[in-house]
Amino acid sequence: MSILVTGAAGFIGFHLSSRLLAKGYHVIGVDNLNNYYDVRLKKDRLTQLKQHNNFTFYQFDLGDYDELKDLFKMEKINIVINLAAQAGVRYSLQHPHTYIHSNLVGFLNILEACRHHPVDHLLFASSSSVYGANTSVPFSTKDSVDHPVSLYAATKKSNELMAHTYSHLFNIPITGLRFFTVYGPWGRPDMAYYTFTRDILEGRTIKVFNNGDMRRDFTYIDDIVEGIIGLLDQPPAINAGWNPSDPDPSTSKAPYKIYNIGNNNPVSLINFIRTLENIIGKQANIQLYPMQLGDVKETYADITDLYEAIGFKPKTSIEEGLTKFVTWYKRYYRW
Ligand SMILES: NC(=O)c1ccc[n+]([C@@H]2O[C@H](COP(=O)([O-])OP(=O)(O)OC[C@H]3O[C@@H](n4cnc5c(N)ncnc54)[C@H](O)[C@@H]3O)[C@@H](O)[C@H]2O)c1
């Protein structure tokens, strides 16, 4: 069984690939190793993956359709997990074109490749950010998500629409996963838990937006990986009971399904910082700022669907997850 993981040198792609390799799958990793954040971290993740002889890596950009076509001709691919994307909400205000290139053109190329080389299952990363201006919590996949508040979110919502179209037209079984603030060792240096840890350790001031009045459904990486793996052999079936006059947005007459994959237990930013301070053993110097453009106040996942499908139940508390992150951070940066 061969699984293509795009964004394999990224945070989630690395952890997912590691687990798949340990389970004996042949993992084909693709990544362009762009410099959105420290490339050394991406290369170090890859070094770990390359220790497995069931791992094959290709460095290219998903925007290059010829490269992707060649890959699908060369390798027999059973499952595709598309994680490659330009991530980050705030960066999308300054670098919009990167998002269109990687998230829309890149994803279209993945869909086209799966159209011409049928796969058993295509899974792709969406995001909790699609809930945008919604305030009714917990966020449910049954809610309408037509009010994104960042271009990043708009590209993720677009991915869901493009996926549904290809699923409908070409009968491709596609699952979209709305990830909720994923954190853990080997994480993303642009995310708050990472910069807070660095700044507290180095005695620098941390920037806290919306005066700390924010809540995030922080989800530990191992729980995310568990959820993705549980879904691999559960390609969505056509929902015969789907009612076009009262359409459930998360399912369809096409083999298409959208899930939330989150912790179902939001934590306030201030409690999050207090937990981090306790683990590090040092107080943070906090500077309060107003809400940032593109940000949302709260995220909170309703995970009923995923529980019903695969018994998904996140196991890692914020204390345990952050302790693992800080331990890794100190070792990696030799603190
Ligand atoms: N980490 C989170 O909290 C979170 C939350 C919601 C959604 N997501 C989504 O999950 C996916 C994985 O996120 P992550 O946190 O691992 O991010 P990441 O930035 O660590 O990983 C993405 C990887 O994709 C690669 N990449 C980007 N554009 C590419 C392109 N055009 N061609 C080839 N490779 C490309 C990057 O080099 C990177 O290694 C992304 O789609 C992201 O939008 C993540």
Coordinates of C-alpha atoms and ligand atoms in Angstrom, one line a residue:
M1 CA 0.0 0.0 0.0
S2 CA 1.6 3.3 -1.1
I3 CA 0.5 6.6 0.4
L4 CA 1.4 9.9 -1.0
V5 CA 1.9 12.5 1.8
T6 CA 2.3 16.1 0.4
G7 CA 3.9 18.5 2.8
A8 CA 5.8 15.6 4.3
A9 CA 8.6 17.8 5.7
G10 CA 6.0 20.0 7.4
F11 CA 4.9 19.6 11.0
I12 CA 1.8 17.4 10.5
G13 CA 3.2 15.6 7.4
F14 CA 6.3 14.6 9.3
H15 CA 4.4 13.1 12.3
L16 CA 1.9 11.4 10.0
S17 CA 4.6 10.0 7.8
S18 CA 6.6 8.7 10.8
R19 CA 3.6 6.8 12.0
L20 CA 2.7 5.4 8.6
L21 CA 6.3 4.3 8.1
A22 CA 6.3 2.5 11.5
K23 CA 3.1 0.8 10.4
G24 CA 4.9 -0.6 7.3
Y25 CA 3.2 1.6 4.6
H26 CA 5.3 2.8 1.7
V27 CA 5.2 6.5 2.1
I28 CA 6.0 8.8 -0.8
G29 CA 6.7 12.3 0.5
V30 CA 6.5 15.5 -1.5
D31 CA 7.6 18.9 -0.3
N32 CA 9.1 22.0 -1.9
L33 CA 11.0 22.9 1.3
N34 CA 10.0 26.5 1.1
N35 CA 11.4 29.0 3.5
Y36 CA 8.2 30.2 5.1
Y37 CA 9.9 29.1 8.3
D38 CA 13.3 27.7 9.2
V39 CA 14.3 25.2 6.5
R40 CA 16.7 23.5 8.8
L41 CA 13.7 22.2 10.9
K42 CA 12.1 20.8 7.7
K43 CA 15.4 19.1 6.7
D44 CA 15.9 17.7 10.2
R45 CA 12.4 16.2 10.1
L46 CA 13.2 14.7 6.7
T47 CA 16.5 13.2 8.0
Q48 CA 14.4 11.3 10.5
L49 CA 12.0 10.1 7.8
K50 CA 14.8 9.0 5.5
Q51 CA 16.0 6.5 8.1
H52 CA 13.1 4.3 7.0
N53 CA 13.7 2.4 3.8
N54 CA 10.0 2.4 3.0
F55 CA 10.2 6.2 2.6
T56 CA 10.7 7.9 -0.8
F57 CA 11.1 11.7 -1.1
Y58 CA 10.6 14.0 -4.0
Q59 CA 11.3 17.7 -3.7
F60 CA 9.1 19.8 -6.0
D61 CA 6.3 22.4 -5.9
L62 CA 2.7 21.2 -6.2
G63 CA 2.2 24.1 -8.6
D64 CA 4.3 22.2 -11.1
Y65 CA 1.7 19.9 -12.7
D66 CA 4.3 18.1 -15.0
E67 CA 6.3 17.0 -11.9
L68 CA 3.1 15.7 -10.2
K69 CA 2.0 13.9 -13.4
D70 CA 5.4 12.2 -13.7
L71 CA 5.2 11.1 -10.0
F72 CA 1.8 9.5 -10.6
K73 CA 3.1 7.7 -13.7
M74 CA 6.2 6.5 -11.8
E75 CA 4.6 5.3 -8.6
K76 CA 1.4 3.3 -7.9
I77 CA -0.4 5.5 -5.4
N78 CA -3.3 4.0 -3.4
I79 CA -4.1 6.9 -1.0
V80 CA -3.2 10.6 -1.2
I81 CA -3.0 12.8 1.9
N82 CA -2.7 16.4 0.9
L83 CA -1.1 18.5 3.7
A84 CA 1.1 20.8 1.6
A85 CA -0.2 24.3 1.8
Q86 CA 0.7 27.8 2.7
A87 CA -0.4 27.9 6.3
G88 CA -0.8 30.9 8.6
V89 CA -3.6 33.4 8.9
R90 CA -1.6 36.6 9.5
Y91 CA 0.9 35.9 6.7
S92 CA -2.0 35.8 4.2
L93 CA -2.6 39.5 4.6
Q94 CA 0.9 40.2 3.4
H95 CA 1.5 37.4 0.9
P96 CA -1.8 36.6 -0.7
H97 CA -0.4 35.2 -4.0
T98 CA 1.5 32.4 -2.2
Y99 CA -1.8 31.1 -0.9
I100 CA -3.4 31.1 -4.3
H101 CA -0.4 29.3 -5.8
S102 CA 0.0 26.5 -3.2
N103 CA -3.5 26.1 -1.8
L104 CA -5.6 26.6 -5.0
V105 CA -3.3 25.8 -8.0
G106 CA -1.4 23.1 -6.0
F107 CA -4.7 21.5 -4.8
L108 CA -6.2 21.6 -8.3
N109 CA -3.1 19.7 -9.5
I110 CA -3.7 17.1 -6.8
L111 CA -7.3 16.8 -7.9
E112 CA -6.4 16.5 -11.6
A113 CA -3.8 13.8 -10.8
C114 CA -6.4 11.8 -8.8
R115 CA -8.9 12.2 -11.7
H116 CA -6.5 10.7 -14.2
H117 CA -4.9 8.1 -11.8
P118 CA -7.8 6.9 -9.6
V119 CA -6.9 6.4 -5.9
D120 CA -8.8 4.6 -3.2
H121 CA -9.1 7.7 -1.0
L122 CA -8.0 11.3 -1.1
L123 CA -7.8 13.1 2.2
F124 CA -6.9 16.8 2.5
A125 CA -6.2 19.4 5.1
S126 CA -8.9 22.0 5.6
S127 CA -8.9 24.2 8.7
S128 CA -11.0 25.5 11.6
S129 CA -10.5 28.9 10.1
V130 CA -13.3 28.2 7.6
Y131 CA -15.7 29.0 10.5
G132 CA -14.6 32.6 10.1
A133 CA -17.1 35.0 11.4
N134 CA -19.3 32.3 13.0
T135 CA -19.7 32.6 16.8
S136 CA -22.1 29.7 17.6
V137 CA -20.0 27.1 19.4
P138 CA -19.0 24.3 19.2
F139 CA -18.4 24.7 15.5
S140 CA -20.3 22.0 13.6
T141 CA -19.7 20.7 10.1
K142 CA -23.4 21.2 9.6
D143 CA -22.9 25.0 10.0
S144 CA -22.7 27.2 7.0
V145 CA -19.1 28.5 6.5
D146 CA -19.6 31.3 4.0
H147 CA -18.0 34.1 5.9
P148 CA -14.2 33.6 6.0
V149 CA -12.2 36.4 7.6
S150 CA -8.8 35.7 6.0
L151 CA -7.6 34.7 2.6
Y152 CA -6.1 31.6 4.2
A153 CA -9.5 30.6 5.3
A154 CA -11.0 31.4 1.9
T155 CA -8.5 29.1 0.2
K156 CA -9.4 26.3 2.6
K157 CA -13.1 26.7 2.1
S158 CA -12.3 26.8 -1.7
N159 CA -10.5 23.5 -1.3
E160 CA -13.7 22.0 0.1
L161 CA -15.7 23.2 -2.8
M162 CA -13.2 22.0 -5.4
A163 CA -13.0 18.7 -3.6
H164 CA -16.8 18.3 -3.7
T165 CA -16.9 19.1 -7.4
Y166 CA -14.2 16.6 -8.3
S167 CA -15.8 14.0 -6.1
H168 CA -19.2 14.6 -7.8
L169 CA -17.8 14.7 -11.4
F170 CA -15.2 11.9 -11.2
N171 CA -16.5 9.8 -8.3
I172 CA -13.3 10.4 -6.3
P173 CA -13.8 9.4 -2.6
I174 CA -12.6 12.6 -0.8
T175 CA -12.4 13.4 2.9
G176 CA -11.7 17.0 4.1
L177 CA -10.3 17.5 7.6
R178 CA -10.7 20.7 9.5
F179 CA -7.8 20.8 11.8
F180 CA -8.0 22.8 15.0
T181 CA -4.7 24.5 16.3
V182 CA -2.4 21.5 16.2
Y183 CA 0.6 21.6 18.5
G184 CA 3.5 19.4 19.6
P185 CA 7.2 18.5 19.2
W186 CA 8.7 19.4 15.8
G187 CA 6.0 22.0 15.6
R188 CA 5.6 25.1 13.5
P189 CA 7.8 28.1 14.6
D190 CA 5.2 30.6 13.4
M191 CA 2.6 29.5 15.9
A192 CA 2.0 31.1 19.2
Y193 CA 2.9 28.1 21.4
Y194 CA 6.3 28.0 19.7
T195 CA 7.1 31.7 19.9
F196 CA 5.8 32.0 23.5
T197 CA 8.0 29.1 24.6
R198 CA 11.1 30.7 22.9
D199 CA 10.3 34.2 24.3
I200 CA 9.6 33.0 27.9
L201 CA 12.8 31.0 27.9
E202 CA 14.8 33.9 26.5
G203 CA 13.2 36.4 28.8
R204 CA 11.6 38.4 26.0
T205 CA 8.1 40.0 26.0
I206 CA 5.3 37.9 24.4
K207 CA 2.6 39.6 22.3
V208 CA -0.9 38.6 23.4
F209 CA -3.6 39.7 21.1
N210 CA -7.2 40.8 21.8
N211 CA -5.9 41.5 25.4
G212 CA -5.8 37.7 25.9
D213 CA -9.5 37.3 25.4
M214 CA -9.2 34.3 23.0
R215 CA -9.9 30.6 23.2
R216 CA -8.4 27.9 21.1
D217 CA -9.2 24.2 20.8
F218 CA -5.6 23.2 21.0
T219 CA -5.2 19.7 19.6
Y220 CA -2.1 17.5 20.3
I221 CA -0.4 16.2 17.2
D222 CA -0.6 12.5 18.2
D223 CA -4.4 12.8 18.5
I224 CA -4.5 14.4 15.0
V225 CA -2.4 11.6 13.5
E226 CA -4.6 9.0 15.2
G227 CA -7.7 10.5 13.6
I228 CA -6.1 10.6 10.1
I229 CA -5.0 7.0 10.3
G230 CA -8.4 5.9 11.6
L231 CA -10.0 7.4 8.4
L232 CA -7.5 5.9 5.9
D233 CA -9.6 2.8 5.1
Q234 CA -12.9 4.6 5.5
P235 CA -13.3 6.4 2.2
P236 CA -16.7 8.2 2.3
A237 CA -19.6 6.5 0.6
I238 CA -22.3 8.2 -1.3
N239 CA -24.9 9.5 1.2
A240 CA -28.2 8.1 -0.3
G241 CA -30.2 10.0 2.3
W242 CA -28.7 13.4 1.5
N243 CA -31.5 15.8 1.0
P244 CA -30.8 18.4 -1.8
S245 CA -33.7 20.6 -0.6
D246 CA -32.1 20.8 2.9
P247 CA -28.4 20.1 2.1
D248 CA -26.1 19.0 4.9
P249 CA -22.8 20.8 4.0
S250 CA -20.6 18.0 5.4
T251 CA -21.8 15.2 3.1
S252 CA -23.3 14.7 -0.3
K253 CA -24.7 12.4 -3.0
A254 CA -21.0 12.3 -4.0
P255 CA -18.5 10.2 -2.0
Y256 CA -17.4 13.3 0.0
K257 CA -17.2 14.0 3.7
I258 CA -15.9 16.9 5.9
Y259 CA -14.9 16.3 9.5
N260 CA -13.8 18.5 12.3
I261 CA -10.7 17.1 14.0
G262 CA -10.1 19.0 17.2
N263 CA -9.8 18.6 21.0
N264 CA -13.4 19.5 21.8
N265 CA -12.1 21.4 24.9
P266 CA -11.1 25.0 24.2
V267 CA -8.5 26.7 26.5
S268 CA -8.3 30.4 27.1
L269 CA -5.1 32.1 25.9
I270 CA -4.4 33.3 29.5
N271 CA -4.7 29.7 31.0
F272 CA -2.6 28.5 28.1
I273 CA 0.2 30.9 29.0
R274 CA -0.1 30.1 32.7
T275 CA 0.3 26.4 31.9
L276 CA 3.3 27.1 29.8
E277 CA 4.9 29.3 32.5
N278 CA 4.4 26.4 35.0
I279 CA 6.0 23.9 32.7
I280 CA 9.0 26.2 31.9
G281 CA 9.2 27.4 35.5
K282 CA 9.4 31.1 34.5
Q283 CA 7.0 33.9 34.3
A284 CA 6.1 35.5 30.9
N285 CA 6.4 39.2 30.3
I286 CA 3.1 39.9 28.6
Q287 CA 2.3 42.8 26.4
L288 CA -1.3 43.1 25.4
Y289 CA -2.4 44.1 21.9
P290 CA -5.8 44.6 20.2
M291 CA -7.3 41.9 18.0
Q292 CA -5.3 41.2 14.8
L293 CA -7.0 41.4 11.4
G294 CA -8.0 38.0 10.1
D295 CA -8.0 36.4 13.6
V296 CA -11.0 34.8 15.3
K297 CA -11.8 35.0 19.0
E298 CA -12.7 31.4 19.6
T299 CA -12.4 28.0 18.1
Y300 CA -14.1 24.9 19.4
A301 CA -14.7 21.7 17.5
D302 CA -17.9 19.6 17.6
I303 CA -16.3 16.2 16.8
T304 CA -19.5 14.1 17.0
D305 CA -19.2 12.9 13.4
L306 CA -15.6 11.8 13.8
Y307 CA -16.5 10.0 17.0
E308 CA -19.3 8.2 15.2
A309 CA -17.1 7.3 12.2
I310 CA -14.0 6.0 14.0
G311 CA -14.5 6.4 17.8
F312 CA -12.2 9.5 17.7
K313 CA -11.5 10.7 21.3
P314 CA -8.5 13.0 21.8
K315 CA -6.4 11.8 24.7
T316 CA -3.8 14.4 25.4
S317 CA -4.4 17.2 28.0
I318 CA -2.9 20.6 27.4
E319 CA -0.5 20.1 30.3
E320 CA 0.8 16.8 28.9
G321 CA 1.0 18.0 25.4
L322 CA 2.8 21.3 26.3
T323 CA 5.2 19.4 28.6
K324 CA 6.2 17.1 25.6
F325 CA 6.6 20.2 23.4
V326 CA 8.8 22.1 25.9
T327 CA 10.9 19.0 26.5
W328 CA 11.4 18.6 22.8
Y329 CA 12.1 22.3 22.3
K330 CA 14.8 22.4 25.0
R331 CA 16.5 19.4 23.5
Y332 CA 16.3 20.6 19.9
Y333 CA 17.6 24.0 20.7
R334 CA 20.1 22.7 23.4
W335 CA 18.6 24.7 26.3
Ligands
LIG1 N1 -0.9 23.1 12.3 C1 -2.1 23.6 12.4 O1 -2.5 24.0 13.5 C2 -3.1 23.5 11.3 C3 -4.4 24.0 11.5 C4 -5.4 23.9 10.5 C5 -5.0 23.5 9.2 N2 -3.7 23.1 9.0 C6 -3.3 22.7 7.7 O2 -2.6 21.4 7.8 C7 -1.6 21.3 6.8 C8 -0.3 21.0 7.4 O3 0.0 22.0 8.3 P1 1.4 22.1 9.1 O4 1.1 22.8 10.4 O5 2.1 20.8 9.0 O6 2.2 23.2 8.2 P2 3.7 23.2 7.6 O7 3.9 24.5 7.0 O8 4.6 22.7 8.7 O9 3.6 22.1 6.5 C9 3.3 22.3 5.2 C10 4.4 21.8 4.3 O10 4.0 21.9 2.9 C11 5.1 22.4 2.2 N3 4.6 23.1 1.0 C12 3.9 24.3 1.1 N4 3.5 24.7 -0.2 C13 4.0 23.7 -1.0 C14 3.9 23.6 -2.4 N5 3.3 24.5 -3.2 N6 4.4 22.5 -3.0 C15 5.0 21.5 -2.2 N7 5.1 21.6 -0.8 C16 4.6 22.7 -0.3 C17 5.9 23.3 3.1 O11 7.3 23.3 2.7 C18 5.7 22.6 4.4 O12 6.8 21.7 4.7 C19 -1.7 22.6 6.0 O13 -2.6 22.4 4.9 C20 -2.3 23.6 6.9 O14 -3.0 24.6 6.3 C21 -2.7 23.1 10.0

